[in-house]
mmCIF file of C-alpha atoms in Angstrom:
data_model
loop_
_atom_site.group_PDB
_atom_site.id
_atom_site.type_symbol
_atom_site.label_atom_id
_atom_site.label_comp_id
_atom_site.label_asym_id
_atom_site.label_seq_id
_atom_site.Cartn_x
_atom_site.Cartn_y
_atom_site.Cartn_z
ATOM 1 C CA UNK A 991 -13.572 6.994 16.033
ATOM 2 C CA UNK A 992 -12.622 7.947 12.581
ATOM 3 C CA UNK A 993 -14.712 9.294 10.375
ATOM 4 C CA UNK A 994 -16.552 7.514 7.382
ATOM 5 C CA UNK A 995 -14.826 6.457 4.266
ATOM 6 C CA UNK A 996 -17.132 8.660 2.495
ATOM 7 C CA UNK A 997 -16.785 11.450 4.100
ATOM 8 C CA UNK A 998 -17.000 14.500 1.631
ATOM 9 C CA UNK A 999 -16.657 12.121 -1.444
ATOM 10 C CA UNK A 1000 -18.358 12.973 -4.986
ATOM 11 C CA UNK A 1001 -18.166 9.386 -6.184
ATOM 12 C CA UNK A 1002 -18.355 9.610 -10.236
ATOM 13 C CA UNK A 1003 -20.653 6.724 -11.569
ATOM 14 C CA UNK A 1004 -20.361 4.957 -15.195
ATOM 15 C CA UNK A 1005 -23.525 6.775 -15.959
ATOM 16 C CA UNK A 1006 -21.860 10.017 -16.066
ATOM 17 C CA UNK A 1007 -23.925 11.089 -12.517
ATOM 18 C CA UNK A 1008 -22.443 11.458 -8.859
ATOM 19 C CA UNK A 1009 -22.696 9.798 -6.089
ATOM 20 C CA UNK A 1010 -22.527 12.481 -3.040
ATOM 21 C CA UNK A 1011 -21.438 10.798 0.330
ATOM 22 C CA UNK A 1012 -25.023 11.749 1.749
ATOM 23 C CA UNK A 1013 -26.597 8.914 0.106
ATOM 24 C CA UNK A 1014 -24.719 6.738 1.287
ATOM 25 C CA UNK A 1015 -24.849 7.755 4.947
ATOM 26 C CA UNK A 1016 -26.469 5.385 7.739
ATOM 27 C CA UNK A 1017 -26.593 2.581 4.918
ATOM 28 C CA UNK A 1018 -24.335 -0.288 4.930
ATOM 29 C CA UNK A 1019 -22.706 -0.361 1.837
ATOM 30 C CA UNK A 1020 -20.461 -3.618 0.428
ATOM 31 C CA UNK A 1021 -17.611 -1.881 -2.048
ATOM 32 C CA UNK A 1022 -16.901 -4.425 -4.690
ATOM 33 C CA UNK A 1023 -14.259 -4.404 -7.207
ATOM 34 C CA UNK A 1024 -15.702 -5.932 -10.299
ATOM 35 C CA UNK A 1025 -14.844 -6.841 -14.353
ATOM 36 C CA UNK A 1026 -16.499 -8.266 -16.970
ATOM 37 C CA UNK A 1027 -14.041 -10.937 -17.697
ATOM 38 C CA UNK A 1028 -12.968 -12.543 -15.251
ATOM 39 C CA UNK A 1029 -13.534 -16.016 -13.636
ATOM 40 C CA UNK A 1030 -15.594 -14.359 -10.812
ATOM 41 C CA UNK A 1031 -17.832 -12.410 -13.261
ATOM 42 C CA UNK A 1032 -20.607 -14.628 -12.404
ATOM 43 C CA UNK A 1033 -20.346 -13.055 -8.687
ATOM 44 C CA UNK A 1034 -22.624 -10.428 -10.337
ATOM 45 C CA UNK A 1035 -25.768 -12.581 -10.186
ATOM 46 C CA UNK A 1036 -25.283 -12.810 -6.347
ATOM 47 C CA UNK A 1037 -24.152 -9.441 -5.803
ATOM 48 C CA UNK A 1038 -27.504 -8.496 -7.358
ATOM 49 C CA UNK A 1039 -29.541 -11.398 -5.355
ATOM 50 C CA UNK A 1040 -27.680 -9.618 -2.002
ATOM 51 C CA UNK A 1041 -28.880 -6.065 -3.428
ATOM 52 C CA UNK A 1042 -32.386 -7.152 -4.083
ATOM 53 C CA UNK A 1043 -32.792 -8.836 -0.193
ATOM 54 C CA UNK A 1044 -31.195 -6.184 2.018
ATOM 55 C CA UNK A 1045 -31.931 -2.806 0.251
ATOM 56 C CA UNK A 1046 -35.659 -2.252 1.545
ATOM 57 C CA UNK A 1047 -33.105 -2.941 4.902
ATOM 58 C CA UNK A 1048 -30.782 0.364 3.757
ATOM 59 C CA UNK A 1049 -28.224 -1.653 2.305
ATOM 60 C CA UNK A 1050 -26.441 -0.702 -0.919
ATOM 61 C CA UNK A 1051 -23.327 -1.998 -3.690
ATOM 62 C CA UNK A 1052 -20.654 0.078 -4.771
ATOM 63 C CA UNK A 1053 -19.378 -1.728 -8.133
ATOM 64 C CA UNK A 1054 -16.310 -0.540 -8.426
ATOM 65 C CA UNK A 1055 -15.212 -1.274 -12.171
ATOM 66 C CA UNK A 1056 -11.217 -1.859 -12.556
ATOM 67 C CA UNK A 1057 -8.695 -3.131 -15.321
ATOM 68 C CA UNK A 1058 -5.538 -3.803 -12.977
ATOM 69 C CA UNK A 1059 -6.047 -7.507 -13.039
ATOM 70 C CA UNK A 1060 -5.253 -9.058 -16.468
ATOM 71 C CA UNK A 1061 -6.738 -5.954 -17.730
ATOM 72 C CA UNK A 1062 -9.887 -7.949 -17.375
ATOM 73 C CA UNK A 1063 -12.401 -5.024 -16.934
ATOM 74 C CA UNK A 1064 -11.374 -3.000 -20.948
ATOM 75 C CA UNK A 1065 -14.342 -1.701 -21.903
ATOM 76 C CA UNK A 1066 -16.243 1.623 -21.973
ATOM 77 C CA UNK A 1067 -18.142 3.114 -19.876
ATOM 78 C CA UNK A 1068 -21.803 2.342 -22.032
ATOM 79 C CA UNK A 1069 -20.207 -1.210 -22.406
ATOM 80 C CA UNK A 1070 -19.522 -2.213 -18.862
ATOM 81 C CA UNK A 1071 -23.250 -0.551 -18.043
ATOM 82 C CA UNK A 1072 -24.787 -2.652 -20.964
ATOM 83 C CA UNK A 1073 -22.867 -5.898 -20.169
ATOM 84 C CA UNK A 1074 -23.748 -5.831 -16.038
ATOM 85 C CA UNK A 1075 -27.684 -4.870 -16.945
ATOM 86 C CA UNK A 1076 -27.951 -7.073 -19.823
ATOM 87 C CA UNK A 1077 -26.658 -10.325 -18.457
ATOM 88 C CA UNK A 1078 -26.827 -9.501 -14.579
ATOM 89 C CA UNK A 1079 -29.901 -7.215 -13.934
ATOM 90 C CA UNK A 1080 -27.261 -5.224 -12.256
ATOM 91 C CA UNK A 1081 -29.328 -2.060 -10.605
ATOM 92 C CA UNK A 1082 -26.620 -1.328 -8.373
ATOM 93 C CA UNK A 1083 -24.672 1.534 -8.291
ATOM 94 C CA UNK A 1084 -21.221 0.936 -10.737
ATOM 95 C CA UNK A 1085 -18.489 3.952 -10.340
ATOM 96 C CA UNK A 1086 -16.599 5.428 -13.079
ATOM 97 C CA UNK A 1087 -13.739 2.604 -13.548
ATOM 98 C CA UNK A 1088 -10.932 3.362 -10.783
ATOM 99 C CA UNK A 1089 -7.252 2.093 -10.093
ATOM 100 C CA UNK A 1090 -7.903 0.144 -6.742
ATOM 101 C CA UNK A 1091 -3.857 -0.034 -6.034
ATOM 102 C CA UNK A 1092 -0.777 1.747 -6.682
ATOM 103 C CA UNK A 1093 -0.298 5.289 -6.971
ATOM 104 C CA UNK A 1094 -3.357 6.214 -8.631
ATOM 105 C CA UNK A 1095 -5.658 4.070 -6.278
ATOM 106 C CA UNK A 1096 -8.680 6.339 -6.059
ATOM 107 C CA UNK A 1097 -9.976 8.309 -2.861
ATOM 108 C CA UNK A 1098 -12.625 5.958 -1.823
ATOM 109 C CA UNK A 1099 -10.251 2.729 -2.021
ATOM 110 C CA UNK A 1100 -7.542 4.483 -0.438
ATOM 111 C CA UNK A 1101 -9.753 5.627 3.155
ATOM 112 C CA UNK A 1102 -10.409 1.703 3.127
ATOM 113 C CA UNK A 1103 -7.394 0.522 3.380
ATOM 114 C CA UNK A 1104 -6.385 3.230 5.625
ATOM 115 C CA UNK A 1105 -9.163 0.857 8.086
ATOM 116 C CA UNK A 1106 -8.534 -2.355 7.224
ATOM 117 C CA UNK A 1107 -6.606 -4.165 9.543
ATOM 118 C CA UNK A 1108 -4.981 -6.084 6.740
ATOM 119 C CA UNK A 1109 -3.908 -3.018 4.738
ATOM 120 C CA UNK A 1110 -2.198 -5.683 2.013
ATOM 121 C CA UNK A 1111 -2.875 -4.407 -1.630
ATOM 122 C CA UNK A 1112 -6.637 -5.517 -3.398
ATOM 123 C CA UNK A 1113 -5.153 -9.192 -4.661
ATOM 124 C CA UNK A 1114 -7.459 -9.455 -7.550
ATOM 125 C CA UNK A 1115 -11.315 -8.241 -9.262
ATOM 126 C CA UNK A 1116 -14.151 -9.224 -6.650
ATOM 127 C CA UNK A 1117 -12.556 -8.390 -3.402
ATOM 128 C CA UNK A 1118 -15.067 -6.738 -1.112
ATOM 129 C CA UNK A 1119 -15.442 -4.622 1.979
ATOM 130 C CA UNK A 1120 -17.963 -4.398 3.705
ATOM 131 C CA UNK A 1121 -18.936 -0.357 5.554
ATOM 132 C CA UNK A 1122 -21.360 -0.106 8.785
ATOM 133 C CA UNK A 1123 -24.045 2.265 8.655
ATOM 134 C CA UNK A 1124 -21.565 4.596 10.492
ATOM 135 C CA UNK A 1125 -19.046 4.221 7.866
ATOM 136 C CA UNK A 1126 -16.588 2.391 9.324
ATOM 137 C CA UNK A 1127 -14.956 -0.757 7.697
ATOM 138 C CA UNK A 1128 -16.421 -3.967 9.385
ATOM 139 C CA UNK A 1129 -15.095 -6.199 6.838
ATOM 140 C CA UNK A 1130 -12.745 -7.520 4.084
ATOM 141 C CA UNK A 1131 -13.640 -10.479 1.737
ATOM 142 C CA UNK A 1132 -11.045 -11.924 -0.659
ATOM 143 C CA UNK A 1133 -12.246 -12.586 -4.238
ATOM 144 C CA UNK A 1134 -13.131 -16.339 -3.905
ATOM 145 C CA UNK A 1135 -15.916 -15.043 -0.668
ATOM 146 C CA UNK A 1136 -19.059 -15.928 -3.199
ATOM 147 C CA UNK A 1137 -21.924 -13.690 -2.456
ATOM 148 C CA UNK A 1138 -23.799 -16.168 -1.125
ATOM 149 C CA UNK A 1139 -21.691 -17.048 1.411
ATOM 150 C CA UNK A 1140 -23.406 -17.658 4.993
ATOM 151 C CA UNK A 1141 -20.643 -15.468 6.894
ATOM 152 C CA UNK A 1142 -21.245 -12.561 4.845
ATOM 153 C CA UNK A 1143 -25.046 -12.393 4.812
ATOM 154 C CA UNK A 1144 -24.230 -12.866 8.736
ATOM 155 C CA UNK A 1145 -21.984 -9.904 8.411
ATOM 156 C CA UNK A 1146 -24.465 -7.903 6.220
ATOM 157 C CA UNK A 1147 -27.487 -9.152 9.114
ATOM 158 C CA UNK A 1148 -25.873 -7.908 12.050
ATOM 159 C CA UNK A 1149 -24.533 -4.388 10.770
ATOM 160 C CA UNK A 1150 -28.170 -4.006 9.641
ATOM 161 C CA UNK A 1151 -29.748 -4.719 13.137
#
């Protein structure tokens, strides 16, 4: 077995803070590429209904801000924090904003693909992936997967078990 896709990672957060691959160990953690305007912007509201239910459960978001699609995600760092919290409630982690393709896809998108089975480039903002407790990619979602969605709370249910 591989090891897990955060393995030694200092994830940088909008916030100016780290994230250190220790807090993220033994949760399950759904990496999300997101953007403040885009057509599935509104997945933030269920993103943050999914954080609020499983997290007593050790389940965790990454938000992982990007501007690849339609440059669609623009803004600052303080914006894109004051935008999520203000109209969202967003309490979820968001990274520093990160190329999610090409050759400047970051570290931590990169060790994903490397175990997804469909190793196709991230097709647009709101794709998500979804990392067992051991760190290991269970899942990929395309963009249109709403957060709601009964096979993903399945998903989320059984790698928490």
């Amino acid at each position: 077995m591989s090891s897990s896709v955060f393995s030694g990672l200092k994830l940088p957060t909008l916030d100016g803070k780290t994230l250190n691959d220790d807090e993220l160990q033994g949760r399950v953690v759904l990496v999300v590429n997101v953007a403040s305007q885009c057509g599935y912007t509104r997945q933030y509201e269920g993103l943050q209904a999914l954080y609020d239910r499983y997290a007593p459960q050790g389940f965790t978001i990454l938000g992982v801000p990007c501007n690849q699609f339609g440059r669609q995600e623009p803004g600052a760092p303080e914006d894109i924090l004051n935008f999520t919290k203000k109209r969202f409630g967003v309490s979820f982690p968001l990274l520093a904003k990160q190329d999610v393709n090409g050759a400047q896809r970051s570290e931590l998108l990169t060790r994903l693909m490397n175990q997804s089975a469909n190793a196709s480039d991230v097709r647009w903002n709101f794709e998500k992936f979804l990392v067992g407790r051991n760190g290991q990619l269970l899942e990929r979602y395309g963009s249109s997967t709403e957060p709601g969605a009964a096979d993903l709370h399945a998903a989320i249910e059984r790698a928490l078990a």
